[in-house]
Tab-separated table of C-alpha atoms in Angstrom:
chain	number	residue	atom	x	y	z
A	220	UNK	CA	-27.284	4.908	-8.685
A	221	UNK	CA	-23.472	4.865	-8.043
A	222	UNK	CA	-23.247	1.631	-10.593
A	223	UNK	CA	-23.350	4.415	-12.754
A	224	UNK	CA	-20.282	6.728	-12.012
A	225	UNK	CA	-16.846	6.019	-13.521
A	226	UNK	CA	-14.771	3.323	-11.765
A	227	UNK	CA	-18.411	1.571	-10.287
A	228	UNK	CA	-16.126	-1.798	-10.379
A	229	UNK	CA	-14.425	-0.412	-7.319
A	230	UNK	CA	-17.952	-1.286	-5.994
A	231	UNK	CA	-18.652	-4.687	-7.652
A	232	UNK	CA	-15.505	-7.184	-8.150
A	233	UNK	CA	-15.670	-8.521	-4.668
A	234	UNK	CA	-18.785	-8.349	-2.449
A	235	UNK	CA	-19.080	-11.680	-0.381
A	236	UNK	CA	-22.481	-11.889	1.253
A	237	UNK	CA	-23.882	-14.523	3.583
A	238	UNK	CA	-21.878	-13.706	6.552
A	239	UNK	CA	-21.902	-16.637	8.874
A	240	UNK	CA	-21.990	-16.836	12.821
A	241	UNK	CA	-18.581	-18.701	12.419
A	242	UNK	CA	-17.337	-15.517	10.005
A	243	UNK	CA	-18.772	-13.214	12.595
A	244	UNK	CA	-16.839	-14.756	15.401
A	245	UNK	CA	-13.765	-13.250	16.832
A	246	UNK	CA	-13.987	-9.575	15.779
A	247	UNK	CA	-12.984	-7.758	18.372
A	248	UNK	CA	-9.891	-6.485	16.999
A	249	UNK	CA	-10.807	-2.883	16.428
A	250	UNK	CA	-8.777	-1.851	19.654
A	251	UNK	CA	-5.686	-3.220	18.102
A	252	UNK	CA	-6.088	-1.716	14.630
A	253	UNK	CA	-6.409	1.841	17.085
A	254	UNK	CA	-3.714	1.277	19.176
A	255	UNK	CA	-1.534	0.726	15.955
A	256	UNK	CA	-2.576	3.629	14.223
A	257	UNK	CA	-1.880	5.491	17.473
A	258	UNK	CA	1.764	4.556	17.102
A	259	UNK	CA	2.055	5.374	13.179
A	260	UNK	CA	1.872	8.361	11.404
A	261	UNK	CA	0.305	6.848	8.613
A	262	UNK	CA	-3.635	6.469	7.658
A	263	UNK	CA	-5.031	3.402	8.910
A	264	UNK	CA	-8.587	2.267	7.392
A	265	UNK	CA	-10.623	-0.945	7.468
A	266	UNK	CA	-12.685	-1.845	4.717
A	267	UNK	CA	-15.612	-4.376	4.860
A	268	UNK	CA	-16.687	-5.669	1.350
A	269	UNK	CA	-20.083	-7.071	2.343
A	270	UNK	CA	-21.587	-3.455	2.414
A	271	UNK	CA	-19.090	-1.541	0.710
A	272	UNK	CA	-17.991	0.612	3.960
A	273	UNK	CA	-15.611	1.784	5.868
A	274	UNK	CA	-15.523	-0.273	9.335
A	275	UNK	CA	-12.588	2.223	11.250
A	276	UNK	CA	-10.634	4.959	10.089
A	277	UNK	CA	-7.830	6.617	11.578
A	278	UNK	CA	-7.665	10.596	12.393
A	279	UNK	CA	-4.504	10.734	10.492
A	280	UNK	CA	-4.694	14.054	8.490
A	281	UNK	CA	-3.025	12.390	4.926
A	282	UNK	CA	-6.200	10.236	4.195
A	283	UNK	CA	-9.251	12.387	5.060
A	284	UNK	CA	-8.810	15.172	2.798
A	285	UNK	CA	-10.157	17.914	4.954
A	286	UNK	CA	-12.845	15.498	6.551
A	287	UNK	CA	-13.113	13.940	9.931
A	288	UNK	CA	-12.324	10.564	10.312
A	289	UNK	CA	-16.353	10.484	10.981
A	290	UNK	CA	-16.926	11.998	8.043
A	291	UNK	CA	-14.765	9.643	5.839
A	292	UNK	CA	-16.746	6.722	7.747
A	293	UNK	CA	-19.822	7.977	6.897
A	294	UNK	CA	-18.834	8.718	3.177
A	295	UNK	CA	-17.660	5.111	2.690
A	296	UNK	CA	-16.575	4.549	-1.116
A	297	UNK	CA	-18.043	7.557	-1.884
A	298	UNK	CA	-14.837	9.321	-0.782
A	299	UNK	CA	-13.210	7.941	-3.656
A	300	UNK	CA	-15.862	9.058	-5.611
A	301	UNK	CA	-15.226	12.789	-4.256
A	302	UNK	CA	-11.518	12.645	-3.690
A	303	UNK	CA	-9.807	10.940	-6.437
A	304	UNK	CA	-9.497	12.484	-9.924
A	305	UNK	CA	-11.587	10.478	-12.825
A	306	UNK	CA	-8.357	9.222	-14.667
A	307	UNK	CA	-7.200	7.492	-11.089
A	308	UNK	CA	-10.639	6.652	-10.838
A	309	UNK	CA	-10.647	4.787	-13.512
A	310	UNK	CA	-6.935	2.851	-12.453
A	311	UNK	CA	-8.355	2.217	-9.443
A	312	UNK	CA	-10.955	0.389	-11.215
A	313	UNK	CA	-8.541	-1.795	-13.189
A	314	UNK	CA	-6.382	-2.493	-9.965
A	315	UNK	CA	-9.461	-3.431	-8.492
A	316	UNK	CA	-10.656	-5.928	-10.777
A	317	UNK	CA	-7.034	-7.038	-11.609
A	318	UNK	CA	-6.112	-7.828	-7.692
A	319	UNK	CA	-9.324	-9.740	-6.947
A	320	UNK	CA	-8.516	-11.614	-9.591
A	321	UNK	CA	-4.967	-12.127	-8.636
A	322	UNK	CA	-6.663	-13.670	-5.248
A	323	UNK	CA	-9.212	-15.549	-6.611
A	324	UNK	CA	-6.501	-17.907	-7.666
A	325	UNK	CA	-4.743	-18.249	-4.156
A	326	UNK	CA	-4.783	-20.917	-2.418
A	327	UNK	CA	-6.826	-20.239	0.611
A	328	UNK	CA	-4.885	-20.866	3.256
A	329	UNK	CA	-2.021	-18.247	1.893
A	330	UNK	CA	-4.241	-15.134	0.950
A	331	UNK	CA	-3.485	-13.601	4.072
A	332	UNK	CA	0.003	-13.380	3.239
A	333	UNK	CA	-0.130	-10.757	0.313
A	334	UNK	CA	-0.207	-7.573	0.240
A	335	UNK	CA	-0.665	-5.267	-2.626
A	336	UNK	CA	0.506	-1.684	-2.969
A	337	UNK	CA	-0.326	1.060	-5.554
A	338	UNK	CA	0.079	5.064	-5.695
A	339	UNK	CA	-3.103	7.278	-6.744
A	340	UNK	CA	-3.989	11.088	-6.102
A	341	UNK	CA	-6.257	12.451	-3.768
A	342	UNK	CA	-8.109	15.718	-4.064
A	343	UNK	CA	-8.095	17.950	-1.182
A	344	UNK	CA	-10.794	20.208	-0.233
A	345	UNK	CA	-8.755	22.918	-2.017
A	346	UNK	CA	-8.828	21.440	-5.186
A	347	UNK	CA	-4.927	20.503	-4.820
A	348	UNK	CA	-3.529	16.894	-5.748
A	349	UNK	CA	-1.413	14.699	-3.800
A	350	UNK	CA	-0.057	11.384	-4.866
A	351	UNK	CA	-0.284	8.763	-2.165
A	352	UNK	CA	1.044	5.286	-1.451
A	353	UNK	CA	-1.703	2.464	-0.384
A	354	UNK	CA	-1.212	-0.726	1.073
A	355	UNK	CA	-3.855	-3.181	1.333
A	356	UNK	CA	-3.811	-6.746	3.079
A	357	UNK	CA	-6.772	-9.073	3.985
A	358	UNK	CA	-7.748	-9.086	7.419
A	359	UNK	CA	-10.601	-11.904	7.262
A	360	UNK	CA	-12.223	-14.217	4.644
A	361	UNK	CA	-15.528	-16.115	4.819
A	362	UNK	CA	-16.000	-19.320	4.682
A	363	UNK	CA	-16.157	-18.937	0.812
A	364	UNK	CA	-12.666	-17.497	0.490
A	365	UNK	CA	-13.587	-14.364	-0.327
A	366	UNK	CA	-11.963	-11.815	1.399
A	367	UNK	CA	-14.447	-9.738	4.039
A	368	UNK	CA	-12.460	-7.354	5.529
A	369	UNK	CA	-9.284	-5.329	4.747
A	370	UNK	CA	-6.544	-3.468	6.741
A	371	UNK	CA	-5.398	-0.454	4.424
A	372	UNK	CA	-2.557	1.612	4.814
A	373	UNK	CA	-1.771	5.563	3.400
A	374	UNK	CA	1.425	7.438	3.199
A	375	UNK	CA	3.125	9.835	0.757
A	376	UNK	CA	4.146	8.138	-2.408
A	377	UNK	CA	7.676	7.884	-3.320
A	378	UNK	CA	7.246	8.254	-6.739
A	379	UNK	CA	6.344	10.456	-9.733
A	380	UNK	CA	3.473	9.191	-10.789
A	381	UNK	CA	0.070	7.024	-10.279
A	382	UNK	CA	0.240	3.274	-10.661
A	383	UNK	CA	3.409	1.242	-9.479
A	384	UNK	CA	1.237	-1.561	-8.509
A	385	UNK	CA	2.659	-4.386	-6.558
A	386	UNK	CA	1.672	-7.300	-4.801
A	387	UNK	CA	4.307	-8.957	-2.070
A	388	UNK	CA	3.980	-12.149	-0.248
A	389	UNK	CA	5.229	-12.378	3.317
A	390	UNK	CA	8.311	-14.579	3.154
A	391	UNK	CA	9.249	-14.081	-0.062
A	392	UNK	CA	11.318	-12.509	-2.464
A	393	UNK	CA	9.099	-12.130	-5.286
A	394	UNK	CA	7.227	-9.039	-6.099
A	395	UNK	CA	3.999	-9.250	-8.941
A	396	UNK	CA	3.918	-6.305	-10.816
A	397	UNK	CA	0.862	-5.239	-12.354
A	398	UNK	CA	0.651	-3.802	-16.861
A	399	UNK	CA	-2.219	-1.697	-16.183
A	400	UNK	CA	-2.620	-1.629	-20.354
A	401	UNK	CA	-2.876	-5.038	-20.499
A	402	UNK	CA	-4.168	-5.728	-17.188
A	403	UNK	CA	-1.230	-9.191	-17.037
A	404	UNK	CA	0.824	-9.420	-13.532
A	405	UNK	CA	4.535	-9.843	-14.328
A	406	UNK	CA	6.223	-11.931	-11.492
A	407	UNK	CA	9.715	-10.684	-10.524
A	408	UNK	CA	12.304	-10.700	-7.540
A	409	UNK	CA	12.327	-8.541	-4.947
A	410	UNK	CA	15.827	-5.928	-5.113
A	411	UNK	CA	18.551	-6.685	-2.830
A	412	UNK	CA	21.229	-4.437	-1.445
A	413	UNK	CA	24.044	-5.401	-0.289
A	414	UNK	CA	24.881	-5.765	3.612
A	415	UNK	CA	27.477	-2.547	3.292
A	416	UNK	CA	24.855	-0.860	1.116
A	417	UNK	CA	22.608	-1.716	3.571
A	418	UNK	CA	24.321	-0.581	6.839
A	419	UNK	CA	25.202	2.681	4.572
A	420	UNK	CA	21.528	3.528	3.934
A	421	UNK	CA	20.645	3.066	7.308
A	422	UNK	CA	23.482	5.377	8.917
A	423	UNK	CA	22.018	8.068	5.834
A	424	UNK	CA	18.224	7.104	7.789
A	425	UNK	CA	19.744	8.467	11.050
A	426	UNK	CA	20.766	11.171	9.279
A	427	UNK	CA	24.519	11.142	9.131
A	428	UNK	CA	26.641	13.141	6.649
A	429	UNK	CA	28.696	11.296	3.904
A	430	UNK	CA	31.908	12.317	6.055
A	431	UNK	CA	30.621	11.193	9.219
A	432	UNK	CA	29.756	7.649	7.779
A	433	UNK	CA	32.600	7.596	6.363
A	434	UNK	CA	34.485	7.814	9.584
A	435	UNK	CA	32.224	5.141	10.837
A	436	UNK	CA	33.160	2.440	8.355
A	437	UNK	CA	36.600	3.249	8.037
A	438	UNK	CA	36.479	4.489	4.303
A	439	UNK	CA	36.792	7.317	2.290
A	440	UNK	CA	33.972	9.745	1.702
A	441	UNK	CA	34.376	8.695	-2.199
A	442	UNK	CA	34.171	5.605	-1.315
A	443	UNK	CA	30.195	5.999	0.441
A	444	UNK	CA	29.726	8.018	-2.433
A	445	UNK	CA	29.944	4.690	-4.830
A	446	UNK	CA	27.804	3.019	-2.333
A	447	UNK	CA	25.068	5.661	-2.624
A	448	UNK	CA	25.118	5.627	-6.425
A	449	UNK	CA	25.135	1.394	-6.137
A	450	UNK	CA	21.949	1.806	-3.823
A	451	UNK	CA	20.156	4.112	-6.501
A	452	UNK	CA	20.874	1.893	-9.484
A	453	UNK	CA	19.972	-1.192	-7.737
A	454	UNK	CA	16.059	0.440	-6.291
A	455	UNK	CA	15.978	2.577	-9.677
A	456	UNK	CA	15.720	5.587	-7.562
A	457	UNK	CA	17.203	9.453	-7.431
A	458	UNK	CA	17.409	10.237	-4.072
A	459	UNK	CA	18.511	8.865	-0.508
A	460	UNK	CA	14.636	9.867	0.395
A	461	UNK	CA	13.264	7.843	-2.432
A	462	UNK	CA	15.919	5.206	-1.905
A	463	UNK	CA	14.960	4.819	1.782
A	464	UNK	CA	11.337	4.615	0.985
A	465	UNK	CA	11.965	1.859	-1.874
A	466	UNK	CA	13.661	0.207	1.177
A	467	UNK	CA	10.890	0.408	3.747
A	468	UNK	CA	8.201	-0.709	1.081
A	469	UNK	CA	10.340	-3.717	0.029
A	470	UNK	CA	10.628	-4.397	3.481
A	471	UNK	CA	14.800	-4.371	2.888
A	472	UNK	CA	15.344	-2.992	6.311
């Protein structure tokens, strides 16, 4: 019945079956993913592909959209379904078939290391749209290679729009980024600050004036100025708050 609705390749690109004992052994890990999400503010959520569900998902507010975490288990990918407009429906769709095929061609021993990232809204209960951030990374694969299970991440998106999708391996520098028109990942490096602009955009983090860093790296105020406007051309960003969440994404600091 859902095969039907738009975006139904959210529910069809990767579904591994036969589970084997040797997949099956070694799950108990759900007390970590808890403790983790007890220590974040963001929306933690495990997806298992074999049955389309939702194994564990945190009771951070951003993600459940007016539900209980309960309820969001129990809705599975039919939250998407209820919570995210068509036209993101439909991206998600895209991303989806677009990423699994971006694994498929991984070597197996290295598709835990990437991660992909994307923004999409979400419909509240009260009608209202919010753009969020998600971060997906395999947790396990079967014996196949096919990836079973999946830690995802929510926060507030940093940008202005839906899309921006990524995909970052652990270790390196470069940073796929996916066309969504014609559906071709682009492969390009990673931005890099500098280490002033770098120890400038941390002191703005903590939440220090332009004067006061200033005083703490001996320079003008001018002079922190130019750094600030180096750090926005560099991430291609308007604000220190967009700038620092460029950072954290890229995993620059």
């Amino acid at each position: 019945m859902m095969k039907n609705r738009p975006g139904h390749a959210l529910l069809t690109k990767n579904r591994p079956d036969n589970i084997t004992d040797n997949d099956l052994s070694g799950q108990h890990y759900l007390d970590v993913v808890k403790a983790f999400a007890r220590l974040s503010y963001e929306s933690i959520y495990i997806i298992d592909y074999s049955n389309m569900s939702f194994e564990y998902v945190s009771d951070n507010p951003l993600f459940l959209c007016g539900h209980t975490a309960d309820e969001v288990m129990q809705l599975g990918y039919e939250f998407y379904f209820r919570h995210v407009p068509p036209q993101d429906l439909e991206m998600l769709a895209t991303i989806n078939d677009a990423g699994f095929d971006f694994y498929a061609q991984l070597p197996e021993p290295e598709k835990k290391q990437y991660s992909i990232s994307y923004d999409f809204h979400l419909l509240t209960k009260a009608g209202k749209q919010i753009l969020v951030n998600h971060r997906l990374t395999p947790l396990f694969l079967t014996t196949e290679g096919k990836i079973w299970k999946s830690m995802c991440v929510v926060s507030l998106s940093s940008q202005q729009y839906a899309g921006n999708v990524r995909i970052f391996k652990q270790g390196s520098n470069d940073i796929w980024q996916l066309n969504l028109q014609t559906r071709k990942w682009s492969k390009n490096g990673k931005p890099l600050l500098t280490d002033r602009e770098l120890e400038v955009l941390r002191m703005y983090a903590q939440g220090l004036s332009i004067n006061q860093i200033a005083e703490k790296i001996f320079v003008v105020p001018d002079t922190v100025k130019y750094y600030r406007r180096k750090i926005f051309e560099r991430l291609e960003v308007g604000s220190i708050a967009d700038a620092l969440a460029q950072a954290v994404n890229n995993r620059m600091m």
